[in-house]
mmCIF file with all atom_site columns, C-alpha atoms in Angstrom:
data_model
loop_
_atom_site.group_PDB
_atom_site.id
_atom_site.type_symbol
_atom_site.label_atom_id
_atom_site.label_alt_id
_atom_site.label_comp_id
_atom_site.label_asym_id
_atom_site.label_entity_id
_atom_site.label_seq_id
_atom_site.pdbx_PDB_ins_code
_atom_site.Cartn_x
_atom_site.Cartn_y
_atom_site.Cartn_z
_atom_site.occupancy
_atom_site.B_iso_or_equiv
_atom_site.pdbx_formal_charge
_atom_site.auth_seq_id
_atom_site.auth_comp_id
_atom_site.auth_asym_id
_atom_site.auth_atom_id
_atom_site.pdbx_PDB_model_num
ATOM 1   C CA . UNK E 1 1   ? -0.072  13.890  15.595  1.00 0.00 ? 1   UNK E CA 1
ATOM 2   C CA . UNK E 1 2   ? 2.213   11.057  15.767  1.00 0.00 ? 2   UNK E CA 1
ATOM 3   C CA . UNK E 1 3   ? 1.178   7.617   14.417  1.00 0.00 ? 3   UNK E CA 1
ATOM 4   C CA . UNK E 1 4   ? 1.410   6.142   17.437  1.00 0.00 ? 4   UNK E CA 1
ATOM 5   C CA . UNK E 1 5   ? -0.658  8.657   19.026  1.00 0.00 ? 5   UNK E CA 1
ATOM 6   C CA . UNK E 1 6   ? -3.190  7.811   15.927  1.00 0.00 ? 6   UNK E CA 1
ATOM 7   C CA . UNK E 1 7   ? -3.360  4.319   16.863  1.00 0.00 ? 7   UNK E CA 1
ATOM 8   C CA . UNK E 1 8   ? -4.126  4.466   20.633  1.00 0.00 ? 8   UNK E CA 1
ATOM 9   C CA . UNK E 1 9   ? -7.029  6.867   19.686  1.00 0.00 ? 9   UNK E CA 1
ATOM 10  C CA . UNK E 1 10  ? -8.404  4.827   17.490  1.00 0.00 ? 10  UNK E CA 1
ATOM 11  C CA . UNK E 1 11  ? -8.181  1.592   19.629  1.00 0.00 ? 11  UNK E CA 1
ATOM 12  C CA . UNK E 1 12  ? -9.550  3.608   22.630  1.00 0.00 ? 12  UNK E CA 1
ATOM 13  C CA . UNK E 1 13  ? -12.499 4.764   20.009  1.00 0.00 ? 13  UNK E CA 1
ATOM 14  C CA . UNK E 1 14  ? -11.231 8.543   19.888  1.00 0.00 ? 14  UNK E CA 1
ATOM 15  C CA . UNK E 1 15  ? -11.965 8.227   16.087  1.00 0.00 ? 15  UNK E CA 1
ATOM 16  C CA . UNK E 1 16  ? -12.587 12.315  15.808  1.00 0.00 ? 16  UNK E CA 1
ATOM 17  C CA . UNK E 1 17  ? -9.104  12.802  17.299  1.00 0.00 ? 17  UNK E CA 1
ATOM 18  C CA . UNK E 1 18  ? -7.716  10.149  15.225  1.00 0.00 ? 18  UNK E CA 1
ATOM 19  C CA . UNK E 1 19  ? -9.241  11.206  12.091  1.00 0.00 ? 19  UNK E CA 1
ATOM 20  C CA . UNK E 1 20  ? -7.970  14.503  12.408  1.00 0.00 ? 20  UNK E CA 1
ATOM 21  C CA . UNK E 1 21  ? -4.619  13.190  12.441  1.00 0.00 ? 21  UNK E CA 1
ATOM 22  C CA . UNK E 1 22  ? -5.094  11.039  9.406   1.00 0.00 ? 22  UNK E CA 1
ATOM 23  C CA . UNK E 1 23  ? -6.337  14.062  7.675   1.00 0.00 ? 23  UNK E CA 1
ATOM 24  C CA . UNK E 1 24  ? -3.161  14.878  6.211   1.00 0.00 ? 24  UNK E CA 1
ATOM 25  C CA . UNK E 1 25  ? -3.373  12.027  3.595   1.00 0.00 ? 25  UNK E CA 1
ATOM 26  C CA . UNK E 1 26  ? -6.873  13.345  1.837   1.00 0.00 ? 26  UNK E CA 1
ATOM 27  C CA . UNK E 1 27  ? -5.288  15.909  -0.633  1.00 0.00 ? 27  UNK E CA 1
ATOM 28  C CA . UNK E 1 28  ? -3.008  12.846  -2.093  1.00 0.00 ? 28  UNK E CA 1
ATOM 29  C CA . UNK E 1 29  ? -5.950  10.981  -1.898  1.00 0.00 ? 29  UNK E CA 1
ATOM 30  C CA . UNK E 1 30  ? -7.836  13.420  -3.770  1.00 0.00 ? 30  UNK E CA 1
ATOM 31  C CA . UNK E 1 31  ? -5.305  13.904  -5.625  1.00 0.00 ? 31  UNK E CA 1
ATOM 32  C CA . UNK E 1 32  ? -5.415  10.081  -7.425  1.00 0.00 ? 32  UNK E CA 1
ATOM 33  C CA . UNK E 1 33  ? -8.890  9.946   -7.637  1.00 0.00 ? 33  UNK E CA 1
ATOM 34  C CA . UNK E 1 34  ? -8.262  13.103  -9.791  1.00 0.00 ? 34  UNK E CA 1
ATOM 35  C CA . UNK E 1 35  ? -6.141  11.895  -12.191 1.00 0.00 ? 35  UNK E CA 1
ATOM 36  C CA . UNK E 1 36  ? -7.922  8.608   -12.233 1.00 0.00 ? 36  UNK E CA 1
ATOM 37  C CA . UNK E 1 37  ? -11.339 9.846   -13.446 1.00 0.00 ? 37  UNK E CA 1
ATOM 38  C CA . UNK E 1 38  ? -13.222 10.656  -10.477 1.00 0.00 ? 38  UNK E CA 1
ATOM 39  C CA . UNK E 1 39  ? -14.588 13.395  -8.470  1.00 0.00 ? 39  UNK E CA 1
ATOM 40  C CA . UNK E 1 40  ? -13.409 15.121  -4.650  1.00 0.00 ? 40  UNK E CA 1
ATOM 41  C CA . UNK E 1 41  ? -16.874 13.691  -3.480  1.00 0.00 ? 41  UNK E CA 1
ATOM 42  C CA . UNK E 1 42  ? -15.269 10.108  -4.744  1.00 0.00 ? 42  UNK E CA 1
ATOM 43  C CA . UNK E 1 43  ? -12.280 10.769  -3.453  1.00 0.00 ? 43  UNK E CA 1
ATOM 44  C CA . UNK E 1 44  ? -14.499 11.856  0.058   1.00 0.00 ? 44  UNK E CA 1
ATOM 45  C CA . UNK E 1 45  ? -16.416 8.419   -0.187  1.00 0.00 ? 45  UNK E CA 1
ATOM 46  C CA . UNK E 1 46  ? -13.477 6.966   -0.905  1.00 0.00 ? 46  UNK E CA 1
ATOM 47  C CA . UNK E 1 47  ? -11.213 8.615   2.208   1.00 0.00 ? 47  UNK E CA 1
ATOM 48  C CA . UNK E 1 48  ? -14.523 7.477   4.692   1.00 0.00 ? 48  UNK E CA 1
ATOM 49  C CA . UNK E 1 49  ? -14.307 3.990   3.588   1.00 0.00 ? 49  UNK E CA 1
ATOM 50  C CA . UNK E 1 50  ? -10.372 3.990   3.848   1.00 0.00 ? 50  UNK E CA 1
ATOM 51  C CA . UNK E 1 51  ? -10.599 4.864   7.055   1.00 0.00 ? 51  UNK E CA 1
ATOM 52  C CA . UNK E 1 52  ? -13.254 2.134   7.991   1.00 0.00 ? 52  UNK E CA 1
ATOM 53  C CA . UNK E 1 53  ? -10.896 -0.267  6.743   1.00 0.00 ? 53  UNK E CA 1
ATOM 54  C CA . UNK E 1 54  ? -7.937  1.227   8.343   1.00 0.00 ? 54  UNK E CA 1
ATOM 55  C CA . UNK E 1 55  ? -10.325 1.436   12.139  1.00 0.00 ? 55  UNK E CA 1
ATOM 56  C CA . UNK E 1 56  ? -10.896 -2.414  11.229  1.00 0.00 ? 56  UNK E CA 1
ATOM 57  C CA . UNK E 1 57  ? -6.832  -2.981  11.052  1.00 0.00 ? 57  UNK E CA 1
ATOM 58  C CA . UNK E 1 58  ? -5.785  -1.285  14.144  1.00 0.00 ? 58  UNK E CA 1
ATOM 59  C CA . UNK E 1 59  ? -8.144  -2.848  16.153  1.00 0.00 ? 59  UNK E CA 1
ATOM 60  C CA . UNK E 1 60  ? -6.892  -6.086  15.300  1.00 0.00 ? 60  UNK E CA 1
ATOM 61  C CA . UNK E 1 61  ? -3.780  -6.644  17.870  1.00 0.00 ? 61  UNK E CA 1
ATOM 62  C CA . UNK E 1 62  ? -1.498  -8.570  15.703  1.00 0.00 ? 62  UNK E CA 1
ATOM 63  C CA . UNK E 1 63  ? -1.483  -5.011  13.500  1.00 0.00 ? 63  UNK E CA 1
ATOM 64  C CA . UNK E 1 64  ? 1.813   -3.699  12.873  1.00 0.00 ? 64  UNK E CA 1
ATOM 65  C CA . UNK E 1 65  ? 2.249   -1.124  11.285  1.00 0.00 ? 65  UNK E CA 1
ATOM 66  C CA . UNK E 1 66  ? 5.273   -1.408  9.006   1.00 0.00 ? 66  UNK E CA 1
ATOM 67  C CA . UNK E 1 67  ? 4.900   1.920   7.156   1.00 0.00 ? 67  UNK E CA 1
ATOM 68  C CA . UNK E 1 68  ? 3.526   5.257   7.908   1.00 0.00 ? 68  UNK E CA 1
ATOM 69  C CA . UNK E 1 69  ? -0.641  5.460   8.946   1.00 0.00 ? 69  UNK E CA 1
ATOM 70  C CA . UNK E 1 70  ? -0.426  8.169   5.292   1.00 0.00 ? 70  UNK E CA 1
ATOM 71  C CA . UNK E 1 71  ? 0.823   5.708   3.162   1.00 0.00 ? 71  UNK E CA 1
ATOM 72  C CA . UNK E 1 72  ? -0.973  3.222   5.110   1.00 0.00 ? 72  UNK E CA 1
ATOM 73  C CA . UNK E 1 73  ? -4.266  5.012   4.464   1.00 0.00 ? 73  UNK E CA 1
ATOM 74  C CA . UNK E 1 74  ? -3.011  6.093   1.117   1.00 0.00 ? 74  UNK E CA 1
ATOM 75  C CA . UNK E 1 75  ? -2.289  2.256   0.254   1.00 0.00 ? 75  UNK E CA 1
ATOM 76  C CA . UNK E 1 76  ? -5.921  1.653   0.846   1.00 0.00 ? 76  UNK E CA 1
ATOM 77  C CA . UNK E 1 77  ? -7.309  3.810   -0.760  1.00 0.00 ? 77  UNK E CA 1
ATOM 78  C CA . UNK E 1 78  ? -5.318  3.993   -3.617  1.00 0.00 ? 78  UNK E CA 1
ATOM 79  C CA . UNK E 1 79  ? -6.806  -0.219  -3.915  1.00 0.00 ? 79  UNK E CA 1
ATOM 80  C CA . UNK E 1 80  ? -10.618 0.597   -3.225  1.00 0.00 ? 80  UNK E CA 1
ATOM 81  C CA . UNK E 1 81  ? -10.243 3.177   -6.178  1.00 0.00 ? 81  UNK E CA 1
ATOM 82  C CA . UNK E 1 82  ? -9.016  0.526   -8.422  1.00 0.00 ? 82  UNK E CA 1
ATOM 83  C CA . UNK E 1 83  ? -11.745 -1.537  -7.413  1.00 0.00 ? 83  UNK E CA 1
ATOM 84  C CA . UNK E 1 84  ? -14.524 0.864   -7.999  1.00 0.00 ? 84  UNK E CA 1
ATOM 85  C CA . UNK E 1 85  ? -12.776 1.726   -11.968 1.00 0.00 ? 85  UNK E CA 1
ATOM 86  C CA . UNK E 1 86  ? -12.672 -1.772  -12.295 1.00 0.00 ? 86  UNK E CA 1
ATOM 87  C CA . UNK E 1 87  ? -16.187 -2.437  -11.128 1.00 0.00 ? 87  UNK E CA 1
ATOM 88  C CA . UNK E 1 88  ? -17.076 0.756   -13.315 1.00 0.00 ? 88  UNK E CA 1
ATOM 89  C CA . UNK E 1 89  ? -15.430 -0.859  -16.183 1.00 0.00 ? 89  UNK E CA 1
ATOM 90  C CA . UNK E 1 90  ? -13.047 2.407   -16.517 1.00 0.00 ? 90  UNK E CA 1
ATOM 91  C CA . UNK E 1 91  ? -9.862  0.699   -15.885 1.00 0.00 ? 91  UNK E CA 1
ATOM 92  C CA . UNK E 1 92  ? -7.962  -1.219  -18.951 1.00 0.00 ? 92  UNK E CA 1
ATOM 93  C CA . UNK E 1 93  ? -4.449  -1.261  -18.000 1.00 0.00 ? 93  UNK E CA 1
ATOM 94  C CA . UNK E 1 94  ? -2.832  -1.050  -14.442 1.00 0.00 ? 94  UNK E CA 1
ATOM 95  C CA . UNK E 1 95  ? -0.394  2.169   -16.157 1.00 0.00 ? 95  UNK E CA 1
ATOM 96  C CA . UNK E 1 96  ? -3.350  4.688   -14.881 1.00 0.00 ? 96  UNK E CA 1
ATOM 97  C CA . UNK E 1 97  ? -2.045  4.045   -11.736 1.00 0.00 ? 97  UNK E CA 1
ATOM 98  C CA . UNK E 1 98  ? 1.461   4.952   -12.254 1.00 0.00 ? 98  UNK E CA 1
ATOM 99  C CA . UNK E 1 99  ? 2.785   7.784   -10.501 1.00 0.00 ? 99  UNK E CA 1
ATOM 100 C CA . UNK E 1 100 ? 4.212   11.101  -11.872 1.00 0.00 ? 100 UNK E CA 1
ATOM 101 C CA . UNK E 1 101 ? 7.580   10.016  -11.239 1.00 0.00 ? 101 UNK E CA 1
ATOM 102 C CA . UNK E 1 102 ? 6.926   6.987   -13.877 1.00 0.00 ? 102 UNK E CA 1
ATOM 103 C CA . UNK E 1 103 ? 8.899   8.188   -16.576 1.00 0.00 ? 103 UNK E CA 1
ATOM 104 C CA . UNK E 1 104 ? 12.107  8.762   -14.605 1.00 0.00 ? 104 UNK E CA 1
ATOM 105 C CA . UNK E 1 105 ? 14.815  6.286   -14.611 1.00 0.00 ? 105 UNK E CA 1
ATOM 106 C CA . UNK E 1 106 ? 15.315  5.166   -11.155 1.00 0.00 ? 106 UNK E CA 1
ATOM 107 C CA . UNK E 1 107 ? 11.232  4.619   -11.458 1.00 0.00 ? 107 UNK E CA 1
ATOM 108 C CA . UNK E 1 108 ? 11.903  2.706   -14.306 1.00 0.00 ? 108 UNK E CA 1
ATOM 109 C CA . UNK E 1 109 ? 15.356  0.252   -12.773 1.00 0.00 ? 109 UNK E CA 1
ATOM 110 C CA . UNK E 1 110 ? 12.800  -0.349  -9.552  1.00 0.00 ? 110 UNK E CA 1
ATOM 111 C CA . UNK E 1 111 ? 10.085  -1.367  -11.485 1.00 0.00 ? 111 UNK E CA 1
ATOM 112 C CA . UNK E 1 112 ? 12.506  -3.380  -13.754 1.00 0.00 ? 112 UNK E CA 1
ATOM 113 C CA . UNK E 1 113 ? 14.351  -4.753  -10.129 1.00 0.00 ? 113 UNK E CA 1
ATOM 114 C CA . UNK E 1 114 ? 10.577  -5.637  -9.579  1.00 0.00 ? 114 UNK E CA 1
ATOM 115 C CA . UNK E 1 115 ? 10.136  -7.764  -12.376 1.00 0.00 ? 115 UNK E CA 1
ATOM 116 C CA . UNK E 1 116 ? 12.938  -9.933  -11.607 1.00 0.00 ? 116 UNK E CA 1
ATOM 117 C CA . UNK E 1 117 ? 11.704  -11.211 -8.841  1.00 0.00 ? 117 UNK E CA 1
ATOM 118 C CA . UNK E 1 118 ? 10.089  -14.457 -8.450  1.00 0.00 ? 118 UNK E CA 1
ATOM 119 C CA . UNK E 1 119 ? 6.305   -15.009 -8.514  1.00 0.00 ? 119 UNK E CA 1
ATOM 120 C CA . UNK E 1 120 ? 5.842   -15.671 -5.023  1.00 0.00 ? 120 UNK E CA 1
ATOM 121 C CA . UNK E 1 121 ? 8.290   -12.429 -3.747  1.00 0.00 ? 121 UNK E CA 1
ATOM 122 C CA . UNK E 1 122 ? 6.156   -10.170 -6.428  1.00 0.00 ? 122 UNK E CA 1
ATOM 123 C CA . UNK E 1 123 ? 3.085   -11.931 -4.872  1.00 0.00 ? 123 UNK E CA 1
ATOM 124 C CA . UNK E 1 124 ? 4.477   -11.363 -1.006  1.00 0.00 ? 124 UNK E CA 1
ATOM 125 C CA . UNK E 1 125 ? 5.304   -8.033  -1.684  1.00 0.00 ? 125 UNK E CA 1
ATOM 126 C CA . UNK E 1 126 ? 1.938   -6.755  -3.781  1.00 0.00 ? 126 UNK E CA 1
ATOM 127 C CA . UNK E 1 127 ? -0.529  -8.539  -0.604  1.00 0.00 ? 127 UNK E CA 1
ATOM 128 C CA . UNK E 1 128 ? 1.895   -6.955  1.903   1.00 0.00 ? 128 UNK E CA 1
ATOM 129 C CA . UNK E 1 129 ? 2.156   -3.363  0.240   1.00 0.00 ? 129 UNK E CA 1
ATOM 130 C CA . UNK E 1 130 ? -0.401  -2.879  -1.774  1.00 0.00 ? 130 UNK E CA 1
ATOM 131 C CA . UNK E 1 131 ? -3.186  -4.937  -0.561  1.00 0.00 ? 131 UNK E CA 1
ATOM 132 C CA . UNK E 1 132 ? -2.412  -4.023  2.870   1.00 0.00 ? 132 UNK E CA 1
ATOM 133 C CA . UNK E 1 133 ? -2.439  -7.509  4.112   1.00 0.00 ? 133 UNK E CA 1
ATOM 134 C CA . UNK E 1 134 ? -0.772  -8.520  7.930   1.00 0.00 ? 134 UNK E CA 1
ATOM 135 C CA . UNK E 1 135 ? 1.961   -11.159 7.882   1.00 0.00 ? 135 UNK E CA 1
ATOM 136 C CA . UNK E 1 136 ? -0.379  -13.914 9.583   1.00 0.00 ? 136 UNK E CA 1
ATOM 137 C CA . UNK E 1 137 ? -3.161  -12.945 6.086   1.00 0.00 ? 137 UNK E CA 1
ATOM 138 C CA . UNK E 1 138 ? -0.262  -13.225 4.579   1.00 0.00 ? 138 UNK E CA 1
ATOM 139 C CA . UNK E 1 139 ? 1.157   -16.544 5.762   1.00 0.00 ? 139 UNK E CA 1
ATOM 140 C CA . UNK E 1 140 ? -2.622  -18.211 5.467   1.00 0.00 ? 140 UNK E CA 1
ATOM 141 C CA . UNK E 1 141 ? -2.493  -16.976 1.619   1.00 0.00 ? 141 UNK E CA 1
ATOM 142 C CA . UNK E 1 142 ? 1.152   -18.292 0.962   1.00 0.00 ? 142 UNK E CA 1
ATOM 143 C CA . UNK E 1 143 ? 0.337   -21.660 2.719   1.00 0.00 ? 143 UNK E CA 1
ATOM 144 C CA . UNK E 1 144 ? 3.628   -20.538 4.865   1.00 0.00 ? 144 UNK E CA 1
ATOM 145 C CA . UNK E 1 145 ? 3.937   -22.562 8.114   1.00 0.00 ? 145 UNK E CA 1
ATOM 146 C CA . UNK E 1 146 ? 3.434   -19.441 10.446  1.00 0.00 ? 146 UNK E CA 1
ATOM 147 C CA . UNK E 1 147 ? 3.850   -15.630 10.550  1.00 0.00 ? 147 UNK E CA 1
ATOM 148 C CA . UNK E 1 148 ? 7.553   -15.399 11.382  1.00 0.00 ? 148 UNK E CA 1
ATOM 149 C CA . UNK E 1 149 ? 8.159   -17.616 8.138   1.00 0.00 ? 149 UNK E CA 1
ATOM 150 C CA . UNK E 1 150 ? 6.214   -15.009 6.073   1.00 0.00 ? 150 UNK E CA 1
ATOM 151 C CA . UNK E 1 151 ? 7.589   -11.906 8.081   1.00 0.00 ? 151 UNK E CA 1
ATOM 152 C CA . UNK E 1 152 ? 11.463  -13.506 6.507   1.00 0.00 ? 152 UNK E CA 1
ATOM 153 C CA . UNK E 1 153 ? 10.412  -14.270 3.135   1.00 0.00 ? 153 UNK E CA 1
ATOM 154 C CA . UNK E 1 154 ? 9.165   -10.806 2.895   1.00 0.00 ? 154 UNK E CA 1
ATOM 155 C CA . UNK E 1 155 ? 12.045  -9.736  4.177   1.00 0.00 ? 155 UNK E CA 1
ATOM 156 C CA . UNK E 1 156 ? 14.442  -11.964 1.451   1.00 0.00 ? 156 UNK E CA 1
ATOM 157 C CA . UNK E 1 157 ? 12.093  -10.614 -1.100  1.00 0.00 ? 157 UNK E CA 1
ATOM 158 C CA . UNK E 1 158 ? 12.853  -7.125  -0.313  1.00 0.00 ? 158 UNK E CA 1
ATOM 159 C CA . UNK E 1 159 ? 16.525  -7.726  -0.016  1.00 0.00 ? 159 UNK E CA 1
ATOM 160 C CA . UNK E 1 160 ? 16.584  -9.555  -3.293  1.00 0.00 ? 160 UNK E CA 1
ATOM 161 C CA . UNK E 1 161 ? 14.725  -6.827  -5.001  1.00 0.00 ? 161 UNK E CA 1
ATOM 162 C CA . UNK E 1 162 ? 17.340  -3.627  -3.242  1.00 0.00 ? 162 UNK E CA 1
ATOM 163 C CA . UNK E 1 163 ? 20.303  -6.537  -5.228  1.00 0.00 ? 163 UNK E CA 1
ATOM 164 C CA . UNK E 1 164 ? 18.349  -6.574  -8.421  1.00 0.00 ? 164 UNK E CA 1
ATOM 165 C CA . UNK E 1 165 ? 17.689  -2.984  -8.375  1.00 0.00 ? 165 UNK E CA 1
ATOM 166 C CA . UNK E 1 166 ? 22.068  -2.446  -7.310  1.00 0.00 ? 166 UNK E CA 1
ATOM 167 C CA . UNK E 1 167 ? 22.611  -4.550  -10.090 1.00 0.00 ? 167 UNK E CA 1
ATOM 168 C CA . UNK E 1 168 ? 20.967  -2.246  -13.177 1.00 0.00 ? 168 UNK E CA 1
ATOM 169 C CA . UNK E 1 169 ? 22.195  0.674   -10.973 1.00 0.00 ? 169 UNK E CA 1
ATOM 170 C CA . UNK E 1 170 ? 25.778  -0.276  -12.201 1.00 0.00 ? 170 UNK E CA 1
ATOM 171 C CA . UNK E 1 171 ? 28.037  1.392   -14.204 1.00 0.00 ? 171 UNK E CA 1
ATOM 172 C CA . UNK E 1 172 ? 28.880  -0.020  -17.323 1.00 0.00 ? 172 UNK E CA 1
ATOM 173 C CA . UNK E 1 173 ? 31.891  -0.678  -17.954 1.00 0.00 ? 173 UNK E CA 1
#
């Protein structure tokens, strides 16, 4: 089912429809809670209240969805995990939530490009695509002026990051 298709079920409160659709995300899901000390019930609990949140979002009609409803979903859930380590006092260092693709070099130059940014574009960027945050949360947070001023800064953020990341991606000479 298309994401679009997800959305208008869930705003017209076909959630079993919907859900099925969304679906598709659990084994990733499952998959991180895995590798992150916990359990497929966890990772269960976890999907249910993922989905909550993501029901929550959609019904809101300033959502926009700027990403797939799987890495959407996967975005939240991947966050309420970290919360419940943290509130278990398992989590020490944010590198248990690196990927398997950490060690490669391209994982490494983004991260890097990442870095380089300035505090407020790593701050834009981490409420918009981690914490799942809309651009009007978003422009509240950042004290911006309005949405459209937090919707560009987002977007100069991710342009400046694609140059940084360009710029270790060149040859040396």
């Amino acid at each position: 089912m298309k994401d679009e298709h997800i959305i208008i079920s869930l705003r017209e409160g076909k959630i079993q429809k919907a859900v099925k659709g969304l679906y598709s995300a659990f084994p990733l899901i499952n998959q991180n809670v895995s590798k992150n000390s916990g359990s497929k019930e966890d990772a269960e609990d976890l999907f249910q209240d993922a989905l909550v949140i993501l029901y929550k979002k959609v019904k809101d009609p300033e959502f926009k969805l700027s990403s797939s409803l799987s890495t959407f979903l996967f975005g939240i859930a991947k966050n309420l995990w970290y919360q419940e380590l943290k509130r278990r006092n398992k989590v020490l260092e944010p590198e248990i939530f690196e990927e398997d693709f950490s060690e490669s070099d391209l994982y490494k130059q983004a991260e890097e490009a990442f870095k380089l940014l300035g505090d407020k574009c790593r701050e834009i960027l981490i409420l918009f695509y981690y914490a799942g945050k809309s651009m009007s949360e978003i422009a509240k947070i950042m004290s911006f002026s309005n949405e459209r001023v937090a919707k560009t800064q987002k977007y100069r953020c991710i342009e400046k990051a694609k140059l940084n990341f360009n710029q270790l991606n060149q040859p040396s000479l």
